Amino acid sequence: MNNEILLANLRSIPDWPIKGVNFRDVTTLFKTPECVKILSDELFDLYKDKGITKIVGIESRGFVMSSALAYLLGAGIVLCRKPGKLPCQTVQESYAKEYGIDTIEIHKDAINENDVVLLHDDLLATGGTMKAACDLVRKFHPKKIYCNFLIELNSEFSHARDTFDKDIEITSLLKF
């Protein structure tokens, strides 16, 4: 899709957090009303006919657009967080990262087998966090799972999509 207005408002920070990385900062898209509207409209167009009943926002930048999209689609929101941030019983999934093991969780009563679930996050790079989130959501046996990212890095990390099960439709609004 690579909308020109979104690209013009996306901040890139060279050599952050380490030398050689060109960090894509989506927070600049969230501060501009025109960009929030474009993001909302494009996400709605992608998912308006998919029967989405729940949107899982991945901590923390995934929370922003998942809320706007849930409103537009008439869907519920499920928060996917790090351990200890949710107040009731949770279901967890642990996964390997470059520098160790991480864990994410959602409430035990957040999703059921009648749900059609869209998982949303800001960035697809290696795919580790979102793959773990998909595995976590699968434990609830929903009807269907979709994944969406605002940005996809596909030059350096082109294998990221290959980590996902083939029945999961993956979309991104901006690709680099």
Rosetta silent file (secondary structure, phi, psi, omega in degrees, C-alpha in Angstrom):
SEQUENCE: MNNEILLANLRSIPDWPIKGVNFRDVTTLFKTPECVKILSDELFDLYKDKGITKIVGIESRGFVMSSALAYLLGAGIVLCRKPGKLPCQTVQESYAKEYGIDTIEIHKDAINENDVVLLHDDLLATGGTMKAACDLVRKFHPKKIYCNFLIELNSEFSHARDTFDKDIEITSLLKF
SCORE:     score description
SCORE:     0.000 S_00000001
   1 L     0.000  -50.250  175.151    0.000    0.000    0.000 S_00000001
   2 L    37.641   59.503  177.503    2.810    2.399    0.979 S_00000001
   3 L   -58.345  130.235 -175.382    0.645    5.519    1.274 S_00000001
   4 H   -63.932  -36.468  179.169    2.777    8.599    0.497 S_00000001
   5 H   -66.203  -42.267  177.896    1.364   10.662    3.388 S_00000001
   6 H   -63.334  -44.980  179.949    2.187    7.890    5.856 S_00000001
   7 H   -60.965  -39.629 -179.529    5.689    7.510    4.455 S_00000001
   8 H   -67.672  -25.105 -178.097    6.274   11.280    4.660 S_00000001
   9 H   -99.669   -2.549 -179.700    5.240   11.287    8.339 S_00000001
  10 L   -84.610  124.546 -179.528    7.142    8.179    9.430 S_00000001
  11 E   -86.631  134.510  173.176   10.298    9.006   11.343 S_00000001
  12 E  -112.818  133.836 -178.780   13.414    6.954   10.664 S_00000001
  13 E  -120.043  105.011 -178.379   16.207    6.929   13.218 S_00000001
  14 E   -67.482  145.435  175.249   19.524    5.664   11.843 S_00000001
  15 L    58.959   37.195  175.881   21.770    3.495   14.015 S_00000001
  16 L  -135.801  131.900    7.742   19.168    2.966   16.762 S_00000001
  17 L   -83.624   -8.171  176.127   19.049    0.966   18.964 S_00000001
  18 L  -135.806  161.113 -179.534   22.340   -0.317   17.515 S_00000001
  19 L   -58.417  135.188  178.525   24.625    0.712   14.676 S_00000001
  20 L    96.832  -12.897  179.009   23.342   -0.435   11.292 S_00000001
  21 L   -97.041  132.787  174.974   19.654   -0.469   12.245 S_00000001
  22 E  -104.838   92.779 -173.476   17.331    2.122   10.680 S_00000001
  23 E   -70.066  130.415  176.964   14.563    2.261   13.298 S_00000001
  24 E   -98.236  111.529 -174.545   11.047    3.029   11.984 S_00000001
  25 E   -96.956  101.373 -177.779    9.241    5.099   14.620 S_00000001
  26 L   -73.637  -12.811 -178.048    5.460    4.734   14.191 S_00000001
  27 H   -61.560  -25.008  177.277    4.712    7.169   17.021 S_00000001
  28 H   -70.350  -23.610  175.553    5.005   10.019   14.524 S_00000001
  29 H   -75.467  -31.801 -177.744    2.054    8.506   12.631 S_00000001
  30 H   -75.295  -22.639 -176.751   -0.065    8.471   15.787 S_00000001
  31 L   -86.481   -7.356 -177.243    0.437   12.173   16.537 S_00000001
  32 L  -107.858  114.189 -178.016   -0.944   13.334   13.192 S_00000001
  33 H   -53.327  -39.216  179.430   -4.766   13.227   12.868 S_00000001
  34 H   -62.206  -40.466  179.357   -4.542   12.812    9.091 S_00000001
  35 H   -69.025  -41.202  178.062   -2.287    9.762    9.496 S_00000001
  36 H   -60.781  -39.839  178.382   -4.506    8.202   12.158 S_00000001
  37 H   -65.578  -44.557  178.909   -7.466    8.602    9.788 S_00000001
  38 H   -62.083  -46.683  178.669   -5.556    7.060    6.875 S_00000001
  39 H   -58.835  -47.396 -179.695   -4.377    4.152    9.039 S_00000001
  40 H   -60.494  -46.800 -178.665   -7.900    3.583   10.360 S_00000001
  41 H   -63.858  -43.652 -179.208   -9.469    3.741    6.900 S_00000001
  42 H   -67.477  -40.000  177.212   -6.902    1.400    5.326 S_00000001
  43 H   -65.620  -42.950  178.289   -7.182   -1.130    8.155 S_00000001
  44 H   -59.871  -46.006  179.075  -10.973   -1.002    8.008 S_00000001
  45 H   -59.261  -35.684  179.552  -10.927   -1.601    4.232 S_00000001
  46 H   -68.743  -34.312 -168.613   -8.696   -4.651    4.734 S_00000001
  47 H  -118.728    2.379 -174.817  -10.875   -6.286    7.381 S_00000001
  48 L   -61.951  -25.700 -177.552  -14.455   -5.003    6.979 S_00000001
  49 L  -110.157   18.009 -176.139  -15.633   -8.225    5.319 S_00000001
  50 L   -97.664   -7.051  179.483  -13.658  -10.755    7.395 S_00000001
  51 L    72.993   28.763 -178.382  -16.114  -11.155   10.285 S_00000001
  52 L   -61.940  128.993  176.732  -13.580  -10.047   12.913 S_00000001
  53 L  -110.715  -24.026  178.904  -15.008  -10.365   16.443 S_00000001
  54 E  -139.549  140.407  173.253  -11.853   -9.703   18.508 S_00000001
  55 E  -116.786  124.142  178.063   -8.714   -7.689   17.905 S_00000001
  56 E   -96.520  112.393  176.181   -5.636   -8.632   19.910 S_00000001
  57 E   -89.643  127.318 -178.799   -3.394   -5.604   20.398 S_00000001
  58 E   -87.809  131.809 -177.168    0.243   -6.504   21.056 S_00000001
  59 L   -56.484  135.748  -11.021    1.927   -4.477   23.818 S_00000001
  60 L  -112.205  -28.608 -178.387    2.290   -1.584   23.503 S_00000001
  61 L   -67.973  -21.177  175.972    2.211    0.166   20.131 S_00000001
  62 H   -69.942  -16.803  178.758   -0.249   -2.456   18.880 S_00000001
  63 H   -67.708  -34.315 -169.632   -2.801   -1.105   21.359 S_00000001
  64 H   -62.152  -60.284 -175.884   -3.196    2.208   19.517 S_00000001
  65 H   -80.305  -20.688  176.460   -4.673    1.175   16.175 S_00000001
  66 H   -64.079  -34.006  178.425   -6.325   -1.972   17.522 S_00000001
  67 H   -67.724  -47.466  179.339   -8.627    0.296   19.520 S_00000001
  68 H   -62.528  -43.220 -178.549   -9.582    2.464   16.549 S_00000001
  69 H   -68.159  -39.188  177.745  -10.108   -0.574   14.322 S_00000001
  70 H   -59.682  -41.385  177.679  -12.181   -2.413   16.929 S_00000001
  71 H   -60.357  -48.252 -177.616  -14.496    0.582   17.086 S_00000001
  72 H   -65.673  -35.352 -177.731  -14.885    0.698   13.299 S_00000001
  73 H   -89.202   -9.601 -175.240  -15.448   -3.065   12.980 S_00000001
  74 L    68.694   37.765 -177.622  -17.694   -3.394   16.023 S_00000001
  75 L  -111.347  164.476  174.113  -15.238   -5.877   17.559 S_00000001
  76 E   -87.119  165.736  179.363  -13.872   -6.409   21.052 S_00000001
  77 E  -116.840  135.918  175.377  -10.302   -5.723   22.128 S_00000001
  78 E  -120.693  129.661  178.856   -7.973   -8.201   23.813 S_00000001
  79 E   -92.228  129.097  175.169   -4.715   -6.978   25.341 S_00000001
  80 E  -106.062  113.732 -170.049   -1.611   -9.115   24.836 S_00000001
  81 E  -129.368  169.751  171.704    0.839   -8.091   27.549 S_00000001
  82 L   -72.964  156.665 -177.734    3.985   -8.998   29.383 S_00000001
  83 L   -56.407  144.506  175.946    3.493  -11.079   32.548 S_00000001
  84 L    86.353    1.226 -178.070    2.097   -9.404   35.627 S_00000001
  85 L   -99.763  -16.948 -179.871    0.228   -6.631   33.806 S_00000001
  86 L  -104.145  137.476 -169.132   -3.215   -8.287   33.579 S_00000001
  87 L   -83.112  -14.897 -176.799   -5.269   -8.628   36.778 S_00000001
  88 L  -111.714 -173.577  178.902   -7.129  -11.943   36.238 S_00000001
  89 L   -61.035  140.146 -176.930   -6.182  -15.501   35.267 S_00000001
  90 E  -128.018  166.030  170.383   -4.120  -15.611   32.098 S_00000001
  91 E  -115.652  136.694 -174.113   -2.818  -17.978   29.470 S_00000001
  92 E  -118.323  158.809  171.904    0.873  -17.555   28.599 S_00000001
  93 E  -142.123  128.261  176.513    3.244  -18.276   25.746 S_00000001
  94 E  -105.195  151.617 -177.912    7.032  -18.062   26.009 S_00000001
  95 E  -152.648  156.842 -179.034    9.358  -17.604   23.064 S_00000001
  96 E   -85.197  136.703  172.982   13.030  -17.122   22.290 S_00000001
  97 E  -116.834  177.873 -178.083   14.384  -13.693   21.434 S_00000001
  98 L   -58.655  -30.748 -172.367   17.850  -12.659   20.339 S_00000001
  99 L  -121.149   19.383  177.887   18.919  -12.104   23.937 S_00000001
 100 E   148.330 -161.091 -178.779   16.836  -14.577   25.959 S_00000001
 101 E  -104.772  138.721  175.938   13.332  -15.834   26.641 S_00000001
 102 E  -125.721  162.001 -179.305   10.274  -13.589   26.769 S_00000001
 103 E  -136.194  142.879  173.413    6.670  -14.323   27.718 S_00000001
 104 E  -127.035  160.116 -179.821    3.329  -12.806   26.719 S_00000001
 105 E  -151.608  157.883  171.776   -0.133  -13.434   28.104 S_00000001
 106 E  -136.787  162.294  179.401   -3.816  -12.685   27.659 S_00000001
 107 E   -62.298  142.805 -177.040   -6.795  -13.182   29.924 S_00000001
 108 L   -61.753  -28.151 -177.701   -8.073  -16.751   30.107 S_00000001
 109 L  -103.688   18.193 -171.850  -11.633  -15.658   29.211 S_00000001
 110 L   -79.386  -29.792 -173.005  -10.691  -13.238   26.383 S_00000001
 111 L  -136.353  147.435  174.741  -11.298  -15.433   23.311 S_00000001
 112 L  -134.294  178.642 -173.909  -13.534  -18.378   22.495 S_00000001
 113 L   -68.850  -11.877  177.854  -14.039  -20.867   19.656 S_00000001
 114 L   -91.487   -4.209 -175.922  -16.658  -18.639   17.969 S_00000001
 115 L   -82.840  147.479  167.695  -14.259  -15.713   17.554 S_00000001
 116 E  -111.503  118.513 -166.526  -12.545  -14.550   14.393 S_00000001
 117 E  -112.288  133.254  171.295   -9.371  -12.915   15.650 S_00000001
 118 E  -111.669  120.602  173.535   -7.143  -10.223   14.186 S_00000001
 119 E   -93.888  134.131 -175.832   -3.763   -9.798   15.880 S_00000001
 120 E  -131.591  135.403  174.498   -2.280   -6.337   15.374 S_00000001
 121 E  -145.726  172.175 -176.186    1.164   -4.865   16.022 S_00000001
 122 E   -79.942  -34.558 -167.755    3.268   -2.028   14.710 S_00000001
 123 E  -144.315  133.011  170.236    6.193   -3.857   13.102 S_00000001
 124 E  -105.438  112.464  175.956    7.090   -7.183   11.500 S_00000001
 125 L  -117.960  -81.471  177.509   10.855   -7.701   11.631 S_00000001
 126 L   -88.671  -24.986  178.807   11.832  -11.173   12.839 S_00000001
 127 L    89.559    0.114 -174.338    8.248  -12.201   13.638 S_00000001
 128 H   -60.356  -49.421 -178.094    9.061  -13.699   17.051 S_00000001
 129 H   -66.068  -45.453 -178.095    6.562  -11.807   19.180 S_00000001
 130 H   -68.534  -36.088  176.453    3.690  -12.121   16.714 S_00000001
 131 H   -61.596  -42.435  177.121    4.365  -15.824   16.128 S_00000001
 132 H   -64.059  -39.514  178.258    4.171  -16.357   19.897 S_00000001
 133 H   -64.013  -40.403  176.678    0.949  -14.314   19.997 S_00000001
 134 H   -62.849  -44.664  178.116   -0.531  -16.493   17.225 S_00000001
 135 H   -61.627  -38.199  177.764    0.455  -19.642   19.122 S_00000001
 136 H   -64.569  -46.927 -179.548   -1.129  -18.170   22.249 S_00000001
 137 H   -65.301  -35.777  178.070   -4.391  -17.331   20.454 S_00000001
 138 H   -58.100  -28.158  178.718   -4.503  -20.819   18.879 S_00000001
 139 L   -60.881  -20.685  179.793   -4.852  -22.250   22.395 S_00000001
 140 L   -91.610   -6.601  178.066   -8.381  -20.781   22.401 S_00000001
 141 L    56.859   50.703  178.051   -9.336  -22.543   19.113 S_00000001
 142 L   -70.138  165.751  179.632  -10.885  -19.537   17.335 S_00000001
 143 L   -62.561  -41.068 -174.983  -12.563  -19.948   13.936 S_00000001
 144 E  -156.086  150.949  176.726   -9.860  -17.955   12.116 S_00000001
 145 E  -127.008  132.935  172.832   -6.731  -15.901   12.827 S_00000001
 146 E  -121.419  154.537  175.334   -5.450  -12.911   10.850 S_00000001
 147 E  -129.321  140.963  178.020   -2.299  -10.838   11.489 S_00000001
 148 E  -138.431  144.418  175.935   -1.646   -7.225   10.629 S_00000001
 149 E  -130.692  148.230  172.217    1.320   -4.893   10.935 S_00000001
 150 E   -72.562  -40.082 -176.541    1.638   -1.210   10.182 S_00000001
 151 E  -129.490  139.533  173.836    5.191   -1.774    8.901 S_00000001
 152 E  -125.184  124.731  174.238    6.930   -4.811    7.453 S_00000001
 153 L   -93.730  111.089 -175.457   10.696   -4.978    7.052 S_00000001
 154 L  -117.561    5.117  178.046   11.229   -7.459    4.254 S_00000001
 155 L   -86.644  -57.607 -177.016   14.720   -6.803    2.991 S_00000001
 156 L   -79.516  -28.551 -174.313   16.916   -7.860    5.902 S_00000001
 157 L  -120.570   45.547 -172.820   14.381  -10.184    7.572 S_00000001
 158 L   -63.686  -13.658  179.792   12.629  -11.722    4.556 S_00000001
 159 L   -82.934   -6.267 -173.909   12.184  -15.040    6.386 S_00000001
 160 H   -57.917  -43.690 -179.524    9.795  -13.558    9.002 S_00000001
 161 H   -63.834  -29.009 -178.358    6.602  -14.495    7.107 S_00000001
 162 H   -68.764  -15.876 -179.745    7.841  -18.076    6.794 S_00000001
 163 H   -78.138  -15.238 -177.268    7.622  -18.549   10.574 S_00000001
 164 L   -89.794  149.411  174.951    3.821  -18.268   10.511 S_00000001
 165 L   -60.294  145.547 -174.153    1.403  -21.106    9.810 S_00000001
 166 L   -65.999  -20.500 -179.182    0.207  -21.045    6.198 S_00000001
 167 L   -84.352    1.253  179.136   -3.466  -20.618    7.181 S_00000001
 168 L   -98.846  118.016  177.610   -2.775  -17.200    8.750 S_00000001
 169 E   -79.894  126.447 -177.782   -3.316  -14.274    6.387 S_00000001
 170 E  -115.810  129.714  175.944   -0.709  -11.562    7.025 S_00000001
 171 E  -128.425  153.652  176.534   -1.053   -7.956    5.849 S_00000001
 172 E  -140.024  143.801  179.800    1.100   -4.848    6.252 S_00000001
 173 E   -84.300  -35.523 -179.961    0.330   -1.252    5.356 S_00000001
 174 E  -127.075  134.393 -179.843    3.923   -0.130    4.722 S_00000001
 175 E  -124.495  136.468  178.428    6.748   -2.326    3.406 S_00000001
 176 L  -126.620    0.000    0.000   10.471   -1.628    3.430 S_00000001
